[in-house]
XYZ file of C-alpha atoms in Angstrom:
446
model
C 67.091 41.095 211.494
C 65.962 37.538 212.925
C 62.425 37.710 211.422
C 63.260 37.753 207.706
C 65.764 34.892 207.981
C 63.362 32.771 210.022
C 60.608 33.282 207.496
C 63.129 32.361 204.787
C 63.828 29.068 206.511
C 60.066 28.237 207.288
C 58.728 29.077 203.802
C 61.071 26.722 201.922
C 60.278 23.947 204.397
C 56.601 24.476 203.942
C 56.999 24.643 200.168
C 58.983 21.333 200.188
C 56.275 19.646 202.312
C 53.567 21.028 200.022
C 55.414 19.690 196.970
C 55.819 16.331 198.577
C 52.139 16.272 199.471
C 51.088 17.332 196.037
C 53.455 14.792 194.523
C 52.063 11.903 196.682
C 48.475 13.015 195.744
C 49.253 13.079 192.056
C 51.199 9.805 192.494
C 48.181 8.167 194.027
C 45.914 9.367 191.336
C 48.239 8.235 188.629
C 48.695 4.881 190.320
C 44.818 4.385 190.591
C 44.459 5.233 186.961
C 47.240 2.863 185.920
C 45.741 0.034 188.063
C 42.354 0.526 186.410
C 43.870 0.507 182.854
C 46.636 -2.075 183.161
C 45.955 -3.970 186.350
C 48.211 -4.220 189.400
C 50.913 -6.219 187.694
C 51.151 -3.725 184.807
C 51.285 -0.857 187.195
C 54.141 -2.401 189.237
C 56.111 -3.172 185.989
C 55.545 0.369 184.791
C 56.834 1.746 188.073
C 59.966 -0.402 187.806
C 60.559 0.692 184.281
C 60.443 4.432 185.106
C 60.527 5.156 188.966
C 59.388 8.715 188.753
C 58.497 9.755 192.359
C 61.202 7.926 194.213
C 63.781 10.560 193.328
C 61.914 13.359 195.102
C 61.807 11.208 198.268
C 65.474 10.139 198.192
C 66.660 13.663 197.707
C 65.571 14.554 201.228
C 67.295 11.577 202.870
C 70.845 11.493 204.172
C 71.652 15.116 205.001
C 73.942 14.142 207.848
C 76.167 12.065 205.542
C 76.518 14.972 203.221
C 77.568 17.270 206.138
C 80.137 14.870 207.325
C 81.565 14.324 203.814
C 81.928 18.082 203.440
C 83.546 18.373 206.905
C 86.137 15.834 205.757
C 86.982 17.407 202.370
C 86.178 21.101 202.903
C 88.825 23.835 203.338
C 89.761 24.832 199.768
C 87.876 26.470 196.975
C 87.153 23.156 195.264
C 85.602 20.491 197.418
C 84.860 17.324 195.482
C 81.774 16.047 197.248
C 79.557 14.481 194.604
C 75.899 15.229 193.977
C 73.800 12.671 195.801
C 70.660 12.109 197.772
C 70.349 14.284 200.915
C 71.603 17.566 199.481
C 68.255 19.204 199.823
C 67.889 18.270 203.412
C 71.405 19.449 204.167
C 70.937 22.774 202.461
C 67.850 23.538 204.566
C 69.654 22.432 207.748
C 72.624 24.629 206.827
C 70.299 27.596 206.334
C 68.665 26.921 209.740
C 72.195 26.907 211.315
C 73.212 30.037 209.477
C 70.262 31.892 211.041
C 71.429 30.756 214.416
C 75.151 30.201 215.187
C 76.561 30.184 211.661
C 78.000 26.677 212.151
C 78.620 24.454 209.167
C 80.873 21.799 210.790
C 79.118 19.117 212.920
C 78.273 20.579 216.227
C 79.454 17.470 218.219
C 82.380 15.131 217.515
C 81.613 11.581 216.716
C 84.648 10.591 218.807
C 84.275 12.201 222.344
C 87.668 13.071 223.725
C 89.628 15.099 226.276
C 92.367 17.541 225.362
C 95.218 18.117 227.917
C 97.741 20.970 227.878
C 100.891 19.293 229.371
C 102.571 22.625 230.262
C 99.654 24.037 232.242
C 98.155 20.740 233.213
C 94.780 21.977 232.175
C 92.232 19.549 230.613
C 89.146 20.392 228.614
C 86.433 18.484 226.765
C 86.995 18.462 223.116
C 84.115 19.841 221.046
C 85.946 19.915 217.687
C 84.762 17.372 215.230
C 88.059 17.502 213.301
C 90.181 16.772 216.430
C 87.889 13.884 217.242
C 88.472 12.429 213.720
C 92.206 12.868 214.084
C 92.186 10.969 217.308
C 90.108 8.175 215.776
C 92.317 7.866 212.769
C 95.592 7.915 214.694
C 94.289 5.273 217.071
C 93.754 2.969 214.119
C 97.477 3.161 213.269
C 98.477 1.620 216.603
C 97.900 -2.172 216.738
C 95.369 -3.004 219.372
C 96.737 -5.391 222.028
C 96.199 -6.412 225.656
C 98.474 -3.688 227.143
C 97.080 -1.415 229.773
C 98.175 1.874 228.180
C 99.795 3.011 224.947
C 101.173 6.509 224.572
C 102.065 7.458 221.093
C 104.118 10.606 220.531
C 103.933 12.850 217.458
C 105.666 16.042 216.583
C 104.422 18.809 214.190
C 106.337 19.271 211.000
C 107.162 22.602 209.234
C 104.492 21.817 206.575
C 101.729 22.146 209.134
C 99.004 24.499 207.791
C 99.234 23.048 204.317
C 96.389 20.735 203.301
C 97.493 17.609 201.465
C 95.144 15.741 199.080
C 94.628 12.058 199.299
C 92.771 9.317 197.490
C 89.481 10.348 199.152
C 89.746 13.812 197.722
C 90.578 12.621 194.285
C 87.869 10.023 194.336
C 85.295 12.824 194.282
C 86.418 13.943 190.812
C 86.384 10.349 189.524
C 82.779 9.866 190.696
C 81.666 13.234 189.354
C 83.069 12.274 185.896
C 81.349 8.901 186.025
C 78.051 10.627 186.974
C 78.164 12.928 183.989
C 79.024 10.044 181.690
C 76.012 8.028 182.921
C 73.727 11.051 182.662
C 74.897 11.524 179.029
C 73.643 8.108 177.977
C 69.960 9.089 177.486
C 71.099 12.177 175.488
C 73.253 10.062 173.182
C 70.748 7.297 172.969
C 67.272 8.985 172.824
C 68.088 12.682 172.668
C 66.907 13.256 176.309
C 69.299 15.838 177.702
C 67.213 16.643 180.798
C 68.998 13.897 182.838
C 72.448 15.416 181.956
C 71.151 18.883 182.716
C 69.800 17.827 186.118
C 73.090 16.045 187.007
C 75.169 19.010 185.924
C 73.074 21.399 187.932
C 73.184 19.226 191.012
C 76.928 18.890 190.708
C 77.403 22.681 190.422
C 75.195 23.314 193.430
C 77.087 20.656 195.471
C 80.472 22.242 194.477
C 79.119 25.653 195.380
C 78.008 24.489 198.811
C 81.457 23.063 199.578
C 83.239 26.200 198.407
C 81.727 28.554 201.013
C 84.463 30.496 202.886
C 82.794 29.723 206.198
C 84.143 26.118 205.985
C 87.790 27.213 206.034
C 87.222 29.876 208.569
C 85.489 27.489 210.982
C 87.678 24.453 210.359
C 90.987 26.174 211.294
C 89.737 28.834 213.817
C 92.920 28.667 215.759
C 96.259 30.305 216.322
C 99.277 28.993 214.487
C 102.861 28.229 215.666
C 101.968 26.990 219.132
C 104.917 25.889 221.381
C 102.691 23.724 223.572
C 102.460 19.926 223.948
C 98.983 18.396 223.980
C 97.571 15.006 224.921
C 94.452 13.738 223.270
C 92.551 10.774 224.754
C 89.018 9.408 225.082
C 89.150 9.376 228.877
C 89.860 7.175 231.860
C 89.757 3.519 231.098
C 90.754 3.884 227.403
C 94.165 2.403 226.414
C 95.180 4.957 223.793
C 96.791 8.387 224.278
C 97.983 10.598 221.500
C 100.705 13.219 222.301
C 101.199 16.027 219.965
C 104.184 18.272 220.315
C 103.504 21.511 218.424
C 107.149 22.634 218.712
C 106.401 26.156 217.561
C 105.218 24.846 214.173
C 101.775 23.203 214.994
C 98.330 24.564 215.546
C 96.902 25.635 218.840
C 94.767 22.661 219.689
C 93.058 24.345 222.702
C 91.578 26.925 220.270
C 90.372 23.971 218.044
C 88.912 22.062 221.032
C 86.753 25.115 221.960
C 85.171 25.052 218.438
C 85.227 28.728 217.749
C 82.683 29.840 215.091
C 83.651 33.004 213.377
C 80.680 34.385 211.350
C 81.770 35.665 208.036
C 79.913 38.455 206.018
C 77.369 37.361 203.470
C 77.366 33.776 204.751
C 73.660 33.907 205.607
C 72.928 35.324 202.162
C 74.926 32.710 200.255
C 73.368 29.884 202.353
C 69.877 31.296 201.657
C 70.494 31.416 197.875
C 71.843 27.808 197.842
C 68.862 26.567 199.880
C 66.422 28.237 197.454
C 68.194 26.774 194.443
C 68.105 23.271 195.967
C 64.396 23.619 196.494
C 63.916 24.645 192.869
C 66.026 21.606 191.898
C 63.822 19.260 194.014
C 60.672 20.594 192.239
C 62.437 20.131 188.782
C 63.444 16.531 189.508
C 59.962 15.647 190.802
C 58.584 16.438 187.349
C 60.894 14.080 185.426
C 58.928 11.184 183.865
C 61.472 9.516 181.461
C 64.903 7.861 181.872
C 64.723 8.363 185.666
C 66.718 5.165 186.247
C 69.769 6.992 185.074
C 69.368 9.869 187.502
C 68.666 7.262 190.218
C 72.033 5.595 189.308
C 73.739 9.042 189.390
C 72.387 9.637 192.918
C 73.479 6.155 194.091
C 76.949 6.699 192.855
C 77.133 10.020 194.649
C 75.761 8.488 197.840
C 78.518 5.829 197.868
C 81.116 8.497 197.415
C 79.650 10.587 200.248
C 79.474 7.627 202.605
C 83.204 6.800 201.864
C 84.313 10.258 202.262
C 82.421 10.834 205.556
C 83.790 7.696 207.181
C 87.231 6.980 205.612
C 90.311 7.049 207.956
C 92.713 9.655 206.755
C 96.171 11.100 207.576
C 96.167 14.238 209.810
C 98.049 16.131 207.028
C 94.745 16.283 204.981
C 93.459 18.442 207.955
C 96.477 20.706 207.809
C 98.250 18.950 210.675
C 101.433 17.239 209.334
C 102.809 15.036 212.081
C 106.025 12.957 212.503
C 105.965 9.794 214.491
C 108.469 10.093 217.402
C 107.911 6.913 219.453
C 105.609 4.744 221.468
C 105.574 4.008 225.302
C 103.250 1.134 226.289
C 103.068 -1.559 228.936
C 100.663 -3.591 231.059
C 100.860 -1.319 234.067
C 99.337 2.188 233.495
C 101.406 3.897 236.227
C 104.596 2.433 234.947
C 103.892 3.709 231.453
C 103.211 7.136 232.870
C 106.522 7.190 234.755
C 108.451 5.956 231.749
C 106.817 8.655 229.690
C 107.642 11.348 232.289
C 111.250 10.293 232.051
C 111.366 10.639 228.306
C 108.964 13.538 227.831
C 108.762 15.669 231.008
C 105.314 16.873 232.149
C 103.476 14.489 229.761
C 103.037 11.710 232.269
C 102.410 14.102 235.137
C 99.589 15.795 233.230
C 97.798 12.556 232.661
C 97.905 11.343 236.251
C 94.758 13.360 237.500
C 92.750 11.959 234.541
C 93.815 8.322 234.694
C 94.292 8.174 238.499
C 91.670 10.598 240.017
C 91.845 8.815 243.350
C 94.535 8.471 245.919
C 97.992 7.282 244.927
C 100.354 4.793 246.686
C 103.079 6.293 248.816
C 105.803 5.230 246.332
C 103.930 6.695 243.416
C 103.142 9.897 245.274
C 106.858 10.204 246.192
C 107.859 9.752 242.619
C 105.589 12.546 241.322
C 106.497 14.807 244.311
C 110.182 14.428 243.319
C 109.433 15.303 239.706
C 107.518 18.431 240.858
C 110.293 19.545 243.217
C 112.914 19.125 240.476
C 110.795 21.204 238.096
C 110.456 23.965 240.707
C 114.172 23.849 241.533
C 115.501 23.753 238.007
C 112.814 24.437 235.482
C 115.226 24.899 232.661
C 116.289 21.261 232.950
C 112.691 20.150 232.371
C 112.114 21.970 229.139
C 109.792 19.738 227.131
C 110.907 18.521 223.761
C 108.873 21.065 221.859
C 110.292 23.940 223.902
C 113.865 22.709 223.260
C 113.083 22.485 219.555
C 111.645 26.058 219.544
C 114.874 27.276 221.361
C 117.085 25.544 218.876
C 115.102 27.085 215.964
C 115.520 30.490 217.477
C 119.307 30.003 217.933
C 119.633 28.887 214.285
C 117.686 31.837 213.085
C 119.877 34.218 215.132
C 123.062 32.546 213.791
C 121.828 32.849 210.237
C 121.213 36.558 210.530
C 124.065 37.674 212.844
C 126.524 36.366 215.467
C 125.129 34.696 218.505
C 125.680 36.185 221.909
C 128.421 33.598 222.759
C 130.226 34.339 219.533
C 130.005 38.088 220.081
C 131.417 37.668 223.552
C 134.354 35.560 222.223
C 135.056 38.182 219.551
C 135.098 40.960 222.205
C 137.567 38.999 224.338
C 139.853 38.515 221.333
C 139.829 42.197 220.474
C 140.554 43.203 224.042
C 143.394 40.723 224.280
C 144.955 41.902 220.982
C 144.848 45.558 222.216
C 146.602 44.457 225.483
C 149.257 42.516 223.606
C 149.981 45.554 221.473
C 150.281 47.842 224.454
C 152.668 45.384 226.241
C 154.833 45.071 223.133
C 155.046 48.828 222.965
C 156.109 49.096 226.606
C 158.390 46.003 226.243
C 156.850 44.557 229.432
C 156.879 40.664 229.423
C 154.655 40.328 232.477
C 151.932 42.346 230.855
C 152.318 40.426 227.649
C 151.823 37.045 229.371
C 148.684 38.321 231.172
C 147.253 39.558 227.892
C 147.725 36.069 226.316
C 145.851 34.212 229.135
C 142.355 35.055 227.864
C 143.258 33.666 224.425
C 144.636 30.372 225.959
C 141.323 29.856 227.872
C 139.358 30.354 224.596
C 141.468 27.703 222.846
C 140.850 25.282 225.730
């Protein structure tokens, strides 16, 4: 099965290179003919009036920008990433990846980081592009200062898993509308509808590439409703640490950090079809000879939108991770900040010590962490983390809503038993038995 797909990748690449070579050959011939007829100055002016062959070159530049813009905005059926330069290169790169590991998201995060599970104390290198972006964007919210360490605590909200749209998402539709309006000018002015047709086809192909189901399956390849608490940081020496308490409502960040890639059926077929259509689009655009400035303006508008979408700082809720800010612990001494954090959020500070202090600790510091470890072993229920306490509270609330809790049921049983004993004492007219039967009710009232 690998041979047909590899040939499908190589043939379009060879075809694109052949088209580019043929275009450059015809361009040189046309340029020499124009120079002979109108001179060098006339040929330059003619090229600036109608830049014909620049578009075919620009369409194969900037594929990485398109991929990051899609990674930012993808997840739904409608992904407003505007048609721009670089889509042809991106489509062929996506086809090459589909033949291999079926990965659409960027393979390496642009913000290298470490993920720590505070409950287990296990740390791993984060390979998720989305988690790296979340860390980068959350760090920008915290004012940069001269402190040694700043730990910011967030808690997952019940709306986690629901993607929220922001201005970056809506800007795509604004740019697409402006692109179609600009492309319609030659049609309204001179009756040339080819520019509008090319823009509409490019926009349709761009929206189709962003609507692939593989995007959503790969972006959120994790288990929901995680009860764990996680720390996200760049590593030793960096002053920012992001703590995320899933509290039974958040995503399993360890699954995300491992960058699982589930291959969906028909993904290779859909990617092959899109790559072939983009190649046909490149050949068509290379043949345009009139009003190409309008198409060049359309591509420039789309490129600006792609760059903004690929690099803009966004709220974690747009990635399906709605977080509530809980608090900040910061100071000039890193160890003191870790100790303060441990007092407020058990196990969080202890899980960061091996990363921030891989060497030997002072005797006082070692005694502090040993005491925390001994207390956890002695009474682990006292050191329930905040997320575990919230999960337990939610479970009790659910149990109370559906039926009586265990404590209420026990109280009800005591009352029924005491009532039966009082009736028996009244029937036998025994005052001693009656007073003994009332004692459990007095204790309940206290």
